[in-house]
Short mmCIF file of C-alpha atoms in Angstrom, two decimals:
data_model
loop_
_atom_site.label_atom_id
_atom_site.label_comp_id
_atom_site.label_asym_id
_atom_site.label_seq_id
_atom_site.Cartn_x
_atom_site.Cartn_y
_atom_site.Cartn_z
CA MET V 118 -6.08 -11.27 53.47
CA THR V 119 -5.36 -7.61 52.78
CA GLN V 120 -1.79 -8.30 53.88
CA LEU V 121 -1.59 -11.14 51.38
CA ILE V 122 -2.84 -8.96 48.51
CA ARG V 123 -0.56 -6.05 49.43
CA GLN V 124 2.49 -8.25 49.67
CA GLY V 125 1.52 -10.05 46.46
CA MET V 126 1.28 -6.73 44.66
CA ASN V 127 4.55 -5.23 45.83
CA GLY V 128 6.53 -8.47 45.61
CA ARG V 129 7.74 -8.31 49.19
CA HIS V 130 6.65 -10.73 51.85
CA SER V 131 6.91 -10.68 55.59
CA LEU V 132 8.07 -14.28 56.04
CA LYS V 133 11.19 -14.33 58.17
CA ARG V 134 13.96 -16.88 57.92
CA MET V 135 12.89 -19.91 59.91
CA TRP V 136 16.36 -20.72 61.22
CA HIS V 137 19.64 -18.84 61.17
CA ASP V 138 23.26 -19.46 60.33
CA HIS V 139 25.70 -19.19 63.23
CA ASP V 140 29.44 -19.32 63.68
CA LEU V 141 30.55 -22.59 65.20
CA LYS V 142 31.05 -22.09 68.95
CA ASP V 143 34.06 -23.60 70.77
CA SER V 144 31.84 -25.75 72.89
CA TYR V 145 28.28 -26.99 73.24
CA ASP V 146 26.58 -29.00 76.00
CA VAL V 147 25.11 -31.39 73.44
CA VAL V 148 26.17 -32.03 69.84
CA ILE V 149 23.62 -33.78 67.64
CA VAL V 150 25.00 -35.37 64.49
CA GLY V 151 22.41 -35.47 61.72
CA GLY V 152 19.90 -32.74 60.81
CA GLY V 153 16.89 -34.88 59.97
CA VAL V 154 13.63 -35.16 61.83
CA HIS V 155 15.23 -37.24 64.61
CA GLY V 156 18.08 -34.82 65.28
CA LEU V 157 15.97 -31.69 64.99
CA SER V 158 13.14 -33.02 67.16
CA THR V 159 15.66 -34.07 69.81
CA ALA V 160 17.07 -30.53 69.78
CA TYR V 161 13.56 -29.07 69.92
CA TYR V 162 12.44 -31.16 72.89
CA LEU V 163 15.76 -30.62 74.70
CA ALA V 164 15.12 -26.89 74.53
CA LYS V 165 11.37 -26.97 75.06
CA ASN V 166 10.95 -29.64 77.72
CA HIS V 167 14.30 -29.57 79.49
CA ASP V 168 15.69 -26.01 79.03
CA ILE V 169 18.88 -27.35 77.48
CA THR V 170 19.57 -24.83 74.73
CA ASN V 171 23.35 -24.87 74.31
CA VAL V 172 22.91 -27.46 71.58
CA ALA V 173 24.35 -27.82 68.09
CA VAL V 174 22.79 -29.82 65.28
CA LEU V 175 25.43 -30.73 62.67
CA GLU V 176 24.24 -31.63 59.19
CA LYS V 177 26.69 -32.50 56.43
CA ARG V 178 24.39 -31.28 53.64
CA TYR V 179 21.07 -29.47 54.21
CA ILE V 180 18.49 -30.28 56.86
CA GLY V 181 15.85 -32.79 55.88
CA GLY V 182 17.87 -33.82 52.82
CA GLY V 183 18.54 -37.37 53.94
CA ASN V 184 15.91 -39.94 54.73
CA SER V 185 13.60 -37.27 56.19
CA GLY V 186 13.13 -36.08 52.62
CA ARG V 187 13.25 -39.50 50.98
CA ASN V 188 10.58 -41.49 52.79
CA THR V 189 6.96 -42.03 51.83
CA THR V 190 5.60 -40.22 54.93
CA ILE V 191 3.28 -42.97 56.13
CA ILE V 192 2.39 -42.63 59.81
CA ARG V 193 0.92 -45.62 61.68
CA SER V 194 1.15 -47.59 64.91
CA ASN V 195 -0.24 -51.01 63.91
CA TYR V 196 2.92 -52.90 64.77
CA LEU V 197 3.23 -56.43 66.09
CA THR V 198 5.30 -56.37 69.26
CA PRO V 199 3.85 -54.71 72.39
CA GLU V 200 7.04 -52.60 72.63
CA GLY V 201 6.64 -51.43 69.05
CA VAL V 202 2.92 -50.66 69.38
CA ALA V 203 3.37 -48.59 72.56
CA PHE V 204 6.23 -46.65 71.02
CA TYR V 205 4.67 -45.85 67.64
CA ASP V 206 1.31 -45.09 69.28
CA GLU V 207 2.95 -42.26 71.21
CA SER V 208 4.44 -41.07 67.94
CA VAL V 209 1.04 -40.99 66.22
CA LYS V 210 -0.36 -38.99 69.17
CA LEU V 211 2.51 -36.51 68.92
CA TYR V 212 1.89 -36.18 65.18
CA GLU V 213 -1.80 -35.50 65.86
CA ASN V 214 -0.85 -32.40 67.89
CA LEU V 215 2.25 -31.45 65.95
CA SER V 216 0.79 -28.65 63.82
CA LEU V 217 -0.48 -26.96 66.97
CA ASP V 218 2.69 -27.58 68.94
CA LEU V 219 5.02 -26.26 66.23
CA ASP V 220 2.57 -23.58 65.03
CA TYR V 221 3.24 -24.94 61.55
CA ASN V 222 0.82 -26.94 59.45
CA VAL V 223 2.36 -30.36 58.80
CA LEU V 224 -0.74 -31.44 56.82
CA PHE V 225 -1.25 -34.66 58.77
CA SER V 226 -4.05 -36.53 57.07
CA GLN V 227 -5.36 -39.49 59.09
CA ARG V 228 -7.08 -41.06 56.13
CA GLY V 229 -6.81 -44.69 57.22
CA HIS V 230 -4.31 -47.36 56.35
CA LEU V 231 -4.86 -50.79 54.77
CA THR V 232 -2.32 -53.59 54.99
CA LEU V 233 -3.44 -56.16 52.42
CA ALA V 234 -3.15 -59.90 52.97
CA HIS V 235 -2.82 -62.22 49.99
CA THR V 236 -2.25 -65.54 51.76
CA ASP V 237 -3.76 -67.44 54.68
CA ALA V 238 -0.52 -66.95 56.58
CA ALA V 239 -0.71 -63.19 56.06
CA MET V 240 -4.38 -63.17 57.19
CA ARG V 241 -3.35 -64.94 60.37
CA THR V 242 -0.66 -62.30 60.98
CA MET V 243 -3.24 -59.54 60.40
CA ARG V 244 -5.54 -61.06 63.04
CA TRP V 245 -2.58 -61.33 65.39
CA ARG V 246 -1.62 -57.71 64.78
CA ALA V 247 -5.24 -56.57 65.25
CA GLU V 248 -5.41 -58.38 68.61
CA VAL V 249 -2.08 -56.97 69.84
CA ASN V 250 -3.16 -53.48 68.74
CA GLN V 251 -6.63 -53.64 70.33
CA LEU V 252 -5.21 -54.89 73.62
CA GLN V 253 -3.10 -51.73 73.75
CA GLY V 254 -5.94 -49.44 72.71
CA VAL V 255 -4.80 -48.94 69.11
CA ASP V 256 -7.60 -48.92 66.54
CA SER V 257 -6.92 -51.83 64.14
CA THR V 258 -9.42 -54.31 62.72
CA VAL V 259 -9.38 -57.11 60.17
CA VAL V 260 -11.53 -56.41 57.12
CA TYR V 261 -12.60 -58.72 54.29
CA PRO V 262 -13.09 -58.26 50.52
CA ASP V 263 -16.74 -57.13 50.98
CA ASP V 264 -15.58 -54.34 53.27
CA LEU V 265 -12.69 -53.50 50.97
CA ALA V 266 -15.00 -53.13 47.98
CA ARG V 267 -16.81 -50.45 49.96
CA MET V 268 -13.78 -48.80 51.60
CA CYS V 269 -11.52 -48.77 48.57
CA PRO V 270 -13.38 -49.58 45.34
CA GLN V 271 -10.25 -48.77 43.35
CA LEU V 272 -8.62 -52.01 44.46
CA ASN V 273 -8.54 -54.95 42.10
CA LEU V 274 -10.44 -57.58 44.11
CA ARG V 275 -10.64 -60.21 41.36
CA ASP V 276 -9.42 -63.65 42.25
CA ASP V 277 -7.80 -64.51 38.90
CA VAL V 278 -4.58 -62.66 39.70
CA ARG V 279 -1.25 -63.83 41.00
CA TYR V 280 -1.95 -62.71 44.56
CA PRO V 281 -5.71 -62.34 45.18
CA ILE V 282 -6.65 -60.07 48.09
CA LEU V 283 -8.09 -62.15 50.94
CA GLY V 284 -8.49 -59.32 53.43
CA ALA V 285 -6.62 -56.55 55.17
CA LEU V 286 -5.68 -54.97 58.45
CA TYR V 287 -7.48 -51.64 58.65
CA HIS V 288 -5.82 -49.04 60.84
CA ALA V 289 -8.00 -45.92 61.04
CA PRO V 290 -5.49 -43.52 62.71
CA GLY V 291 -2.85 -44.22 60.05
CA GLY V 292 -2.19 -41.67 57.37
CA ILE V 293 0.32 -39.44 55.66
CA VAL V 294 2.01 -36.17 56.52
CA ARG V 295 4.12 -33.68 54.54
CA HIS V 296 7.77 -34.26 55.39
CA ASN V 297 9.22 -30.79 54.79
CA PRO V 298 6.96 -28.93 57.25
CA VAL V 299 7.83 -31.49 59.94
CA VAL V 300 11.56 -30.89 59.48
CA TRP V 301 11.23 -27.12 59.06
CA GLY V 302 8.80 -26.80 61.96
CA TYR V 303 11.17 -28.57 64.33
CA ALA V 304 14.13 -26.57 62.98
CA ARG V 305 12.29 -23.28 63.50
CA GLY V 306 11.12 -24.26 66.98
CA ALA V 307 14.63 -25.30 68.00
CA ASP V 308 16.20 -22.19 66.46
CA GLN V 309 13.76 -19.90 68.28
CA ARG V 310 14.82 -21.47 71.57
CA GLY V 311 18.53 -20.93 70.96
CA VAL V 312 19.68 -24.17 69.33
CA HIS V 313 22.35 -23.70 66.63
CA ILE V 314 21.67 -25.53 63.37
CA HIS V 315 24.84 -25.90 61.29
CA GLN V 316 24.28 -27.05 57.73
CA ASN V 317 27.15 -28.08 55.41
CA THR V 318 29.07 -29.15 58.50
CA GLU V 319 30.36 -32.69 58.33
CA VAL V 320 31.72 -34.53 61.35
CA THR V 321 35.20 -35.88 60.60
CA GLY V 322 36.19 -37.27 63.99
CA ILE V 323 35.19 -37.68 67.63
CA GLU V 324 37.77 -37.34 70.41
CA THR V 325 37.58 -39.43 73.57
CA GLU V 326 39.60 -39.51 76.76
CA ASN V 327 39.44 -42.44 79.20
CA GLY V 328 36.36 -43.80 77.46
CA LYS V 329 34.53 -40.48 77.56
CA VAL V 330 33.63 -38.15 74.71
CA THR V 331 35.49 -34.82 74.88
CA ALA V 332 35.21 -33.16 71.47
CA VAL V 333 33.93 -33.40 67.92
CA GLN V 334 36.00 -32.49 64.85
CA THR V 335 34.12 -31.05 61.89
CA THR V 336 34.93 -29.64 58.49
CA ARG V 337 34.38 -26.18 60.07
CA GLY V 338 36.43 -26.67 63.22
CA ARG V 339 36.60 -28.43 66.58
CA ILE V 340 33.82 -28.38 69.19
CA LYS V 341 34.31 -29.32 72.83
CA THR V 342 31.39 -31.32 74.20
CA GLY V 343 30.58 -34.08 76.64
CA ILE V 344 27.59 -35.50 74.78
CA VAL V 345 27.39 -36.56 71.15
CA VAL V 346 24.17 -38.05 69.75
CA ASN V 347 24.45 -40.13 66.59
CA GLN V 348 21.22 -39.64 64.60
CA THR V 349 22.52 -40.20 61.10
CA ALA V 350 20.33 -43.05 59.79
CA GLY V 351 22.00 -44.92 56.91
CA PHE V 352 25.41 -43.46 57.66
CA CYS V 353 25.38 -44.20 61.41
CA THR V 354 28.07 -46.89 61.19
CA LEU V 355 30.56 -44.33 59.89
CA ILE V 356 29.96 -42.05 62.90
CA SER V 357 30.04 -44.89 65.44
CA ASP V 358 33.30 -46.13 63.92
CA MET V 359 34.88 -42.84 65.06
CA VAL V 360 34.56 -43.93 68.69
CA GLY V 361 34.93 -47.65 68.03
CA VAL V 362 31.35 -48.63 68.90
CA ARG V 363 30.33 -51.65 66.81
CA LEU V 364 26.72 -51.65 65.59
CA PRO V 365 24.58 -54.55 64.36
CA ILE V 366 23.62 -52.52 61.32
CA THR V 367 23.81 -52.93 57.57
CA SER V 368 22.93 -50.08 55.19
CA HIS V 369 20.55 -50.83 52.33
CA GLN V 370 18.84 -48.73 49.73
CA LEU V 371 15.11 -48.20 49.85
CA GLN V 372 13.71 -46.80 46.64
CA ALA V 373 10.53 -44.86 45.99
CA CYS V 374 8.90 -42.86 43.23
CA VAL V 375 5.98 -40.56 42.43
CA THR V 376 3.69 -40.42 39.43
CA GLU V 377 2.47 -37.33 37.66
CA ALA V 378 -0.25 -35.44 39.54
CA LEU V 379 -3.77 -36.82 39.20
CA LYS V 380 -7.12 -35.59 40.47
CA PRO V 381 -7.77 -36.80 44.03
CA PHE V 382 -9.17 -40.32 43.81
CA LEU V 383 -7.44 -42.34 46.50
CA ASP V 384 -8.18 -41.39 50.10
CA ILE V 385 -6.58 -44.31 51.90
CA VAL V 386 -3.04 -45.65 52.26
CA ILE V 387 -2.58 -49.08 50.64
CA VAL V 388 0.21 -51.40 51.72
CA SER V 389 0.89 -54.93 50.56
CA GLY V 390 3.49 -56.99 52.36
CA SER V 391 3.42 -59.88 49.89
CA LEU V 392 3.81 -57.54 46.92
CA HIS V 393 6.37 -55.42 48.79
CA SER V 394 4.62 -52.22 47.78
CA TYR V 395 2.78 -49.26 49.25
CA VAL V 396 0.93 -46.42 47.63
CA SER V 397 -0.84 -43.27 48.75
CA GLN V 398 -1.98 -40.11 47.01
CA ALA V 399 -0.30 -36.96 48.25
CA ASP V 400 -2.22 -33.70 48.55
CA ARG V 401 -0.54 -32.51 45.35
CA GLY V 402 -2.15 -35.38 43.49
CA GLU V 403 0.95 -37.46 42.93
CA LEU V 404 0.85 -41.13 43.82
CA VAL V 405 3.72 -41.81 46.21
CA MET V 406 4.91 -45.40 45.87
CA GLY V 407 7.63 -47.40 47.53
CA ALA V 408 8.99 -50.91 47.81
CA GLU V 409 11.12 -53.01 50.10
CA ILE V 410 14.85 -52.48 50.62
CA ASP V 411 17.25 -53.67 47.95
CA PRO V 412 18.82 -56.98 49.02
CA TYR V 413 22.48 -55.96 48.89
CA THR V 414 24.13 -53.42 51.19
CA SER V 415 24.66 -49.96 49.77
CA TYR V 416 25.49 -46.35 50.56
CA SER V 417 24.29 -45.10 47.18
CA TYR V 418 21.48 -42.65 46.40
CA ASP V 419 21.22 -43.94 42.81
CA SER V 420 17.95 -45.56 41.79
CA THR V 421 17.59 -48.53 39.48
CA LEU V 422 15.41 -49.64 36.59
CA GLY V 423 14.97 -53.07 38.15
CA PHE V 424 13.22 -51.48 41.12
CA MET V 425 10.92 -49.48 38.87
CA GLU V 426 9.93 -52.52 36.81
CA SER V 427 9.10 -54.73 39.78
CA LEU V 428 7.29 -51.98 41.70
CA CYS V 429 5.13 -51.02 38.72
CA GLN V 430 4.31 -54.67 38.12
CA ASN V 431 3.10 -55.03 41.69
CA ILE V 432 1.20 -51.75 41.86
CA LEU V 433 -0.57 -52.56 38.57
CA GLU V 434 -1.77 -55.81 40.06
CA LEU V 435 -3.47 -53.81 42.84
CA LEU V 436 -4.58 -50.82 40.75
CA PRO V 437 -4.61 -51.94 37.07
CA PHE V 438 -6.20 -48.71 35.79
CA LEU V 439 -2.92 -46.85 36.48
CA SER V 440 -1.22 -48.53 33.54
CA ARG V 441 -1.06 -45.35 31.45
CA VAL V 442 0.03 -43.04 34.23
CA LYS V 443 3.56 -41.68 33.91
CA ILE V 444 6.26 -41.83 36.57
CA LEU V 445 7.47 -38.34 37.44
CA ARG V 446 10.63 -39.15 39.38
CA GLN V 447 12.30 -41.82 41.45
CA TRP V 448 14.89 -41.70 44.20
CA ALA V 449 16.57 -43.75 46.92
CA GLY V 450 17.35 -43.42 50.61
CA VAL V 451 19.92 -45.33 52.65
CA CYS V 452 18.34 -47.33 55.47
CA ASP V 453 20.15 -48.61 58.55
CA MET V 454 18.73 -52.09 59.04
CA THR V 455 18.99 -54.02 62.31
CA PRO V 456 18.66 -57.82 62.65
CA ASP V 457 15.32 -57.54 64.51
CA PHE V 458 13.73 -54.61 62.59
CA SER V 459 13.72 -52.50 65.74
CA PRO V 460 15.74 -49.34 66.35
CA ILE V 461 18.71 -48.88 68.67
CA MET V 462 18.35 -46.04 71.15
CA GLY V 463 20.31 -44.93 74.18
CA PHE V 464 23.70 -45.35 75.81
CA THR V 465 26.75 -47.09 74.36
CA PRO V 466 29.94 -48.41 76.01
CA VAL V 467 31.53 -44.98 75.34
CA ASP V 468 30.47 -42.48 77.98
CA GLY V 469 28.72 -39.48 76.38
CA PHE V 470 28.22 -41.16 73.01
CA LEU V 471 24.52 -41.86 72.46
CA VAL V 472 22.81 -43.50 69.53
CA ASP V 473 19.37 -43.16 67.99
CA VAL V 474 19.92 -45.32 64.93
CA GLY V 475 18.82 -48.52 63.23
CA TRP V 476 15.68 -46.82 62.01
CA GLY V 477 15.61 -48.83 58.82
CA THR V 478 12.41 -48.26 56.91
CA TYR V 479 10.34 -46.85 59.79
CA GLY V 480 12.26 -43.78 60.99
CA PHE V 481 10.12 -40.91 59.80
CA LYS V 482 6.96 -42.06 61.56
CA ALA V 483 8.95 -42.22 64.81
CA GLY V 484 10.61 -38.81 64.53
CA PRO V 485 8.63 -36.94 67.19
CA VAL V 486 8.62 -39.67 69.85
CA SER V 487 12.31 -40.45 69.32
CA GLY V 488 13.20 -36.80 69.75
CA LYS V 489 11.07 -36.45 72.87
CA ARG V 490 12.43 -39.58 74.54
CA MET V 491 16.06 -39.05 73.50
CA ALA V 492 15.82 -35.52 74.92
CA GLU V 493 14.47 -37.00 78.15
CA LEU V 494 17.32 -39.51 78.22
CA ILE V 495 19.93 -36.78 77.69
CA ALA V 496 18.41 -34.47 80.30
CA THR V 497 17.90 -37.10 83.00
CA GLN V 498 20.76 -39.43 82.03
CA LYS V 499 18.26 -42.26 82.57
CA THR V 500 16.67 -44.43 79.90
CA PRO V 501 12.89 -43.82 79.67
CA ASP V 502 10.86 -47.05 80.03
CA LEU V 503 9.31 -46.61 76.59
CA ILE V 504 12.65 -46.91 74.78
CA ALA V 505 14.43 -49.27 77.19
CA PRO V 506 13.63 -52.34 75.02
CA PHE V 507 15.58 -50.73 72.18
CA ARG V 508 18.92 -50.45 74.03
CA LEU V 509 22.11 -51.46 72.22
CA SER V 510 22.97 -54.07 74.85
CA ARG V 511 19.87 -56.13 73.96
CA PHE V 512 21.94 -57.99 71.36
CA GLU V 513 24.47 -59.04 73.98
CA GLU V 514 21.65 -60.03 76.35
CA GLY V 515 19.82 -61.96 73.63
CA LYS V 516 16.66 -59.86 74.14
CA LEU V 517 15.82 -58.91 70.59
CA VAL V 518 12.54 -57.17 69.75
CA GLY V 519 11.42 -59.04 66.63
CA GLU V 520 9.33 -56.37 64.92
CA LYS V 521 7.73 -58.14 62.01
CA GLY V 522 5.25 -55.31 61.55
CA ALA V 523 7.98 -53.25 59.91
CA ALA V 524 7.47 -51.81 56.45
CA SER V 525 6.95 -54.33 53.67
CA VAL V 526 8.65 -57.13 55.53
CA GLY V 527 7.38 -60.43 54.24
CA HIS V 528 5.95 -62.65 56.98
CA MET E 291 22.73 -52.49 36.02
CA ILE E 292 25.05 -54.55 38.19
CA ILE E 293 26.99 -57.32 36.53
CA VAL E 294 28.24 -60.10 38.77
CA THR E 295 30.75 -62.64 37.49
CA CYS E 296 29.99 -66.11 38.80
CA PRO E 297 33.26 -68.08 39.10
CA ASN E 298 31.36 -70.97 37.57
CA CYS E 299 29.20 -69.42 34.84
CA GLY E 300 30.73 -66.06 33.98
CA ALA E 301 29.23 -62.55 33.86
CA ARG E 302 25.49 -62.36 34.51
CA ASN E 303 22.84 -59.81 35.55
CA VAL E 304 22.56 -59.29 39.32
CA SER E 305 18.94 -60.51 39.19
CA GLU E 306 20.28 -64.08 38.92
CA PHE E 307 22.07 -63.77 42.26
CA ARG E 308 21.30 -63.55 45.96
CA PHE E 309 23.23 -61.43 48.41
CA GLY E 310 24.64 -63.27 51.42
CA GLY E 311 26.05 -60.48 53.58
CA GLU E 312 29.55 -59.37 54.43
CA LEU E 313 32.25 -61.93 55.02
CA THR E 314 32.59 -62.69 58.74
CA GLN E 315 34.83 -65.02 60.66
CA ARG E 316 33.04 -67.59 62.81
CA PRO E 317 34.69 -68.15 66.20
CA ALA E 318 36.01 -71.62 66.86
CA PRO E 319 33.08 -73.88 67.88
CA ASP E 320 34.54 -74.36 71.36
CA ALA E 321 35.25 -70.67 71.91
CA MET E 322 33.38 -69.61 75.02
CA ALA E 323 33.94 -65.86 74.95
CA ARG E 324 30.51 -64.27 74.76
CA GLU E 325 31.73 -61.14 72.98
CA SER E 326 33.15 -63.02 70.04
CA TRP E 327 29.82 -64.81 69.44
CA VAL E 328 27.77 -61.62 69.86
CA ASP E 329 30.10 -59.93 67.42
CA TYR E 330 29.85 -62.79 64.94
CA LEU E 331 26.06 -63.09 65.15
CA TYR E 332 25.04 -59.43 65.12
CA MET E 333 27.76 -56.82 64.68
CA ARG E 334 28.66 -55.73 61.17
CA THR E 335 31.49 -53.63 59.76
CA ASN E 336 29.12 -52.17 57.11
CA VAL E 337 31.99 -50.58 55.24
CA LEU E 338 31.66 -47.63 52.88
CA GLY E 339 34.02 -48.75 50.14
CA VAL E 340 35.11 -52.16 48.89
CA GLN E 341 33.42 -54.93 50.84
CA ARG E 342 34.15 -58.66 50.72
CA GLU E 343 30.81 -60.40 50.72
CA TRP E 344 28.96 -63.64 49.97
CA TRP E 345 26.85 -64.11 46.86
CA TYR E 346 24.84 -67.09 45.66
CA HIS E 347 24.14 -67.87 42.03
CA ASP E 348 20.62 -69.26 41.58
CA ALA E 349 21.46 -70.77 38.21
CA CYS E 350 24.32 -73.05 39.29
CA GLY E 351 23.80 -73.13 43.05
CA SER E 352 27.24 -71.97 44.09
CA TRP E 353 28.24 -69.65 46.91
CA PHE E 354 31.23 -67.42 46.24
CA ILE E 355 33.00 -64.27 47.42
CA ALA E 356 32.72 -60.91 45.67
CA GLU E 357 34.64 -57.70 46.25
CA ARG E 358 32.11 -54.96 45.58
CA HIS E 359 32.11 -51.22 46.19
CA THR E 360 29.14 -50.33 48.40
CA LYS E 361 28.63 -46.89 46.87
CA THR E 362 29.30 -47.42 43.16
CA HIS E 363 28.00 -51.04 43.25
CA LYS E 364 30.87 -52.01 40.97
CA VAL E 365 31.91 -55.64 41.44
CA LEU E 366 35.70 -55.62 41.26
CA LYS E 367 36.51 -59.28 41.74
CA THR E 368 34.78 -62.61 42.37
CA TYR E 369 36.28 -65.93 43.41
CA SER E 370 35.33 -69.12 45.16
CA TYR E 371 35.79 -69.30 48.93
CA GLU E 372 38.28 -72.15 48.53
CA ALA E 373 40.39 -70.03 46.17
CA GLU E 374 40.69 -67.44 48.91
CA ALA E 375 41.57 -69.91 51.65
#
């Protein structure tokens, strides 16, 4: 406290830079493409768990400026497939200990998470999801309008609306986190252990020899390396094209917005699949709201009025009293969608070229577990059981993981 | 706002249309090569730039091809599939 007052008075503070700029070295053991939460957590766990520190993270703009800074920070594990539940459950557990692990407060608030059902079909899916979750030890239950009136009295529970609320899936461990501390915490942890984080460094080419990765070309020079990890979310096709690996991915925009700051009044995350909307109140008081992906493929960060109109319409049906609240800003991220709404992780036909892509609308909540398991895969050169279902070759084998519990997917 | 020109009805707001994905070439029905079917079913070029893609107009019920830029969203050209073939 005295330190705080002294530094406040003299205008100097003792905070040190959390990561440092480095010259690009001629070679690295591992080159990670993409400086978001996936890339940085992979670098962090490589250094921390496996003592692999000769690692470069290449980011074309600034770290956390892509989808890690554009998502709505909802963390949950109430998915539908056993593979998905096991995977995201580990992620939630990592998030629970993340502030301690990184020595950086990520403000994880496990306030509970409601997925509303507006049709009998949706109620049936909620029961199904609750059963799958409970079997795997994940806390999810089906709740009905009586319970909802108690848990979330803000909700419009009238039945004379377009989509009356019939019930919900309540997921107690779900919640929200602040995205910047997650990215910065991982970056600092990786930097402290010797990882080089290179911002404003765009990958322009990847060299291979006899089907094996040998080097990466960047806007700042060439790096020799045997392992390249593609963790670039919406832009992953462009990186994979450099080595000729075809991906079953299309890039779509996902838009979101925040309102002006309000006094705290909403202490639960509300999601509606049928209305393609989700809303939570951030610790700064803003309501963070998002929708489903735009239907056509896109690499654009521009947001649209059409999105704003339809989202507001849907949110007002759930929370009509917000009608006079102003929107503060809106933005878009580029999501890499797969045919089965599950990610693609692991080896590719090109030796030394790994992918951790296809994260669509659910990448941020999986950041820690993806980093941990990708680091394990790189260190051991074996695919961990937890991520084996998400291998690229599943499409060839016809073993898709149909994850219908993905964000705002109608089912 | 995106304006799409239906070959049938003329220029309309994108909200009247549905997106049908990038144009792909289906292998011959008797083609047995696994790779070509895997490629057709799942793999996508996902180009950054001008993409040839399917669109459907709700109003008149026609499927057609559009050439659209995937970053600027500008629709450069639309024509019926038959016109292309």
